[in-house]
XYZ file of C-alpha atoms in Angstrom:
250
model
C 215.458 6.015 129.251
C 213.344 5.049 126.222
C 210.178 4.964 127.884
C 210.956 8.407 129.875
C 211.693 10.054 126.220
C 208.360 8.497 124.582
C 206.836 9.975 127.344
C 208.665 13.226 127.227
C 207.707 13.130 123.740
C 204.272 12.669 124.119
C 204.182 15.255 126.638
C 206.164 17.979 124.727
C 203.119 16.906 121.703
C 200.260 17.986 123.958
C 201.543 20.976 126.248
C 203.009 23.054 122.842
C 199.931 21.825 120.927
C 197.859 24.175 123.659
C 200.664 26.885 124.191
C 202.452 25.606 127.265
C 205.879 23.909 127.432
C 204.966 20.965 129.890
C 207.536 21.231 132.377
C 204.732 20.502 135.710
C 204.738 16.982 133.586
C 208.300 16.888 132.899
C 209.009 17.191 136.588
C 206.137 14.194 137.537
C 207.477 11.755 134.984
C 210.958 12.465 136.250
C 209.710 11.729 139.963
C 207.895 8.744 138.782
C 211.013 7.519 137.524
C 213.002 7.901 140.366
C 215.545 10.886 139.059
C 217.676 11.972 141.600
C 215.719 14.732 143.326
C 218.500 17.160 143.371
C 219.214 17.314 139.315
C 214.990 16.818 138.947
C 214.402 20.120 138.563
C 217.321 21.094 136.603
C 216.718 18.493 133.974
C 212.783 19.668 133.921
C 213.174 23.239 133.189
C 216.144 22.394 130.745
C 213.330 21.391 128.449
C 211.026 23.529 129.440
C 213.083 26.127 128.180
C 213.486 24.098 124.536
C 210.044 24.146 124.197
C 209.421 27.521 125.232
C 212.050 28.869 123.044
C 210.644 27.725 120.214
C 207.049 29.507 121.178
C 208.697 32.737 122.173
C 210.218 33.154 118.985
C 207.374 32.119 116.610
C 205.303 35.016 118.567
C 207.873 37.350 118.511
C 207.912 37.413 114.871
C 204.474 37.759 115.080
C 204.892 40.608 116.573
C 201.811 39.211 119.682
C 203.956 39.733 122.526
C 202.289 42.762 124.921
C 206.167 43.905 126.221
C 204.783 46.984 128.111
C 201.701 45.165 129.907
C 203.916 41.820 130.083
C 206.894 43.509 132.280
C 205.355 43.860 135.497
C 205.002 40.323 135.932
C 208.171 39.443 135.330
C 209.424 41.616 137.321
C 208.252 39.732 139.714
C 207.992 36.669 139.346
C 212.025 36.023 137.831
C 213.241 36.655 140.925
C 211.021 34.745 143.051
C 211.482 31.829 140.330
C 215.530 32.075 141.312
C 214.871 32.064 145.316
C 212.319 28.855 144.551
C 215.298 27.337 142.696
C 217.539 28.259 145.016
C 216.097 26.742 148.126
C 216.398 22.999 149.424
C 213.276 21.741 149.419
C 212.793 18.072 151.383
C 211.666 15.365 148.310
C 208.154 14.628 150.297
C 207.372 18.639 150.447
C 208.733 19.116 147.135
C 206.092 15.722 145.715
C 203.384 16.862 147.254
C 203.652 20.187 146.064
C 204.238 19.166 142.390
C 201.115 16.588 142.907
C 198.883 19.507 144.164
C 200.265 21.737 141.619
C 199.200 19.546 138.625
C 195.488 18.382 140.298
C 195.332 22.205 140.140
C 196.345 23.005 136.599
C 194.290 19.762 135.244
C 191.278 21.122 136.791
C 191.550 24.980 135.490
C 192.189 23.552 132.076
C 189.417 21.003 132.086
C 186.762 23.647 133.443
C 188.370 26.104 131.369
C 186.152 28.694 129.685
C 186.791 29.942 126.054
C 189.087 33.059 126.263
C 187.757 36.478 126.500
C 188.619 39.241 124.580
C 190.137 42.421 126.437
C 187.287 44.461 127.328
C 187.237 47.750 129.384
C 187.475 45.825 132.913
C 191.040 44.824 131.649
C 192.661 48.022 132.897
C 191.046 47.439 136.230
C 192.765 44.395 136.664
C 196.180 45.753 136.023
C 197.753 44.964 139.274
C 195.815 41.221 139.116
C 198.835 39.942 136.918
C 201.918 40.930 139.077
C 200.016 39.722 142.603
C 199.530 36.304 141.107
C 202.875 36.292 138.896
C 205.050 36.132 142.532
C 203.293 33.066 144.259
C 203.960 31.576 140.581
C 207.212 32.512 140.281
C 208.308 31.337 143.500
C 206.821 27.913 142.688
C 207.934 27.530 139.394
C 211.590 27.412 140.609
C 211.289 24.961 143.721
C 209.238 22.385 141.370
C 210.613 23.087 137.769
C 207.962 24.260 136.057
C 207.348 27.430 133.785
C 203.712 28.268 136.034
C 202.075 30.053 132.137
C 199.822 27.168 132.712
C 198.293 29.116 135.897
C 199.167 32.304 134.485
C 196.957 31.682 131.201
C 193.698 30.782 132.708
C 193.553 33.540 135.018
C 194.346 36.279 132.239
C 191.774 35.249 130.273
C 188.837 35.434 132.966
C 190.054 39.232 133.877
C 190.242 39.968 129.963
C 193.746 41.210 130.340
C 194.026 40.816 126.859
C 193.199 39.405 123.576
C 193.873 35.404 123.552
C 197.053 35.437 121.242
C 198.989 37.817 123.342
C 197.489 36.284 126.435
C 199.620 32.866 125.192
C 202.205 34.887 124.027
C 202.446 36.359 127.619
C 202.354 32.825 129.049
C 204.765 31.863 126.472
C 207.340 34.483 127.912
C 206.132 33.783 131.446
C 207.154 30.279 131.019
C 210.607 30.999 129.676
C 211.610 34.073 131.890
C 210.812 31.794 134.697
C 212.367 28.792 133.692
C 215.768 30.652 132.960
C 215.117 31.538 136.687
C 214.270 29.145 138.283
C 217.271 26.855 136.301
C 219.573 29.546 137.559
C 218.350 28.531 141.283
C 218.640 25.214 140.526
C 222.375 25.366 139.291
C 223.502 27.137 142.514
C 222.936 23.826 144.696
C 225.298 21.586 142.202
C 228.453 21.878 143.602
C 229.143 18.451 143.009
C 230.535 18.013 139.591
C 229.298 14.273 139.701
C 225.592 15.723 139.882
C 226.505 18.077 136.408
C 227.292 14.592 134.717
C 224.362 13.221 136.054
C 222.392 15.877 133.948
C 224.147 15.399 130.836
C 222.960 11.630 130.252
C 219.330 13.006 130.353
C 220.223 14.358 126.701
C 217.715 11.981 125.000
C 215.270 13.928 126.923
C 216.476 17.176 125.743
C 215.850 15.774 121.867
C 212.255 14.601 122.433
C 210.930 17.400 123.785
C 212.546 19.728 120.689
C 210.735 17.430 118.146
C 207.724 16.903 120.323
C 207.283 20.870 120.817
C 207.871 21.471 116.915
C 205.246 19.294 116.697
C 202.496 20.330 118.981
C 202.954 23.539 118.355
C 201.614 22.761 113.912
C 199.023 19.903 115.207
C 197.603 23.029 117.607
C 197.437 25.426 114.621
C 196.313 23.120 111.594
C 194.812 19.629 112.823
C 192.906 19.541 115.747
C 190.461 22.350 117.726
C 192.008 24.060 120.769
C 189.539 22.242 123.130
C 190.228 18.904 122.695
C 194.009 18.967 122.747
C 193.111 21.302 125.787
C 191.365 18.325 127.541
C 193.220 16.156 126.350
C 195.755 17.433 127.887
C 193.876 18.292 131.116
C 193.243 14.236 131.325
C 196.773 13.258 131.287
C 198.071 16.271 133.970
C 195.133 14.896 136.201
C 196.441 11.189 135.739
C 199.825 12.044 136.541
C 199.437 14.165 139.447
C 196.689 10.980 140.789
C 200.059 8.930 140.698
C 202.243 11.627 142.200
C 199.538 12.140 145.443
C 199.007 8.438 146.115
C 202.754 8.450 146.195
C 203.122 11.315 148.425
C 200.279 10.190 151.044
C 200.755 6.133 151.064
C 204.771 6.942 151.870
């Protein structure tokens, strides 16, 4: 449990330090360690939503968070993040799917291009969030993860907005969906053994709340948004590497 915290930890560090909460990792490290596939998930987007928490509420006070333009994607996605929870995935489908997700997501952030300001394209790209928000959603609850790590990349090459509400949006995204998707989750533990099982995971729960308190100051004062950004980018693409040789030498 030590080394699954440090790493937890470490991950929590990176993911706020860039504006994400790091539950695609979460879920990996989990699988690496051999969690029990059915409280996986549930353990994941419990700190997901710690991290994200704390991001949603330092932009809300900033007042960055685009509520009107930011709606329509949730509307979406939340309840295709529950239905993902919600269904019983096979552990092989649900592997490979978390390894494909994260080869993704380390690739868009390591070929990602500096953010774009809104420009007057954005508001012909207002249906471009909601049609990519559902897919999202729906995978975000069968793999635990918050998907604003998709969601990010893809606002900024439309210009949907300026780059601060962009991460606030993905901020929200991510906890909106992990709420969800947890939700999901929940309704397949009707053993109160597997409830238990979650609790002893609480050292988890108390790395990532230091770890995203902080990433989220080294991102702002100490280090430039493109390294920790590759940085990150470099340890998503090692861990999904593990989770695919996994999946395909089974």
């Amino acid at each position: 449990m030590i080394a699954l915290a440090a790493g937890f930890f470490a991950t929590a560090i990176l993911y706020a330090s860039v504006g994400f909460a790091g539950g695609s990792t979460y879920t990996a490290l989990l699988v690496l360690a051999g969690t029990n596939i059915a409280i996986l998930p549930v353990v994941s987007l419990l700190c997901n939503l710690i991290v994200a928490s704390g991001g949603a509420w330092r932009f809300h006070k900033a007042g960055l968070i685009p509520w009107r333009r930011l709606w329509p994607l949730l509307a979406v996605s939340v309840p295709a993040a529950f239905v993902g929870g919600a269904l019983h995935v096979p552990k092989p489908v649900f592997v490979a799917l978390l390894g494909g997700s994260l080869l993704v997501a380390g690739l868009v952030l390591l070929f990602q291009r500096e953010p774009v300001d809104a420009g007057e394209h954005a508001a012909r790209h207002r249906f471009t969030g909601p049609l990519i928000a559902l897919p999202l959603g729906l995978l975000s609850g069968i793999v635990g993860i918050g998907g604003g790590i998709f969601l990010a990349p893809v606002l900024h090459l439309i210009g949907w907005d300026r780059a601060k509400r962009v991460a606030a949006s993905a901020t929200i995204f991510i906890l909106a969906n992990s709420i969800a998707g947890l939700a999901g989750q929940v309704t397949k533990l009707t053993d109160p053994a597997l409830l238990a099982g979650v609790a002893h995971y609480w050292p988890l729960a108390l790395a990532v709340l230091v770890g995203g308190q902080i990433g989220s100051r080294m991102g702002v004062q100490i280090l430039p948004a493109a390294i920790l950004r590759r940085v990150t980018a470099l340890l998503i693409l090692f861990v999904a590497g593990q989770l695919l040789w996994r999946s395909f030498a089974a």
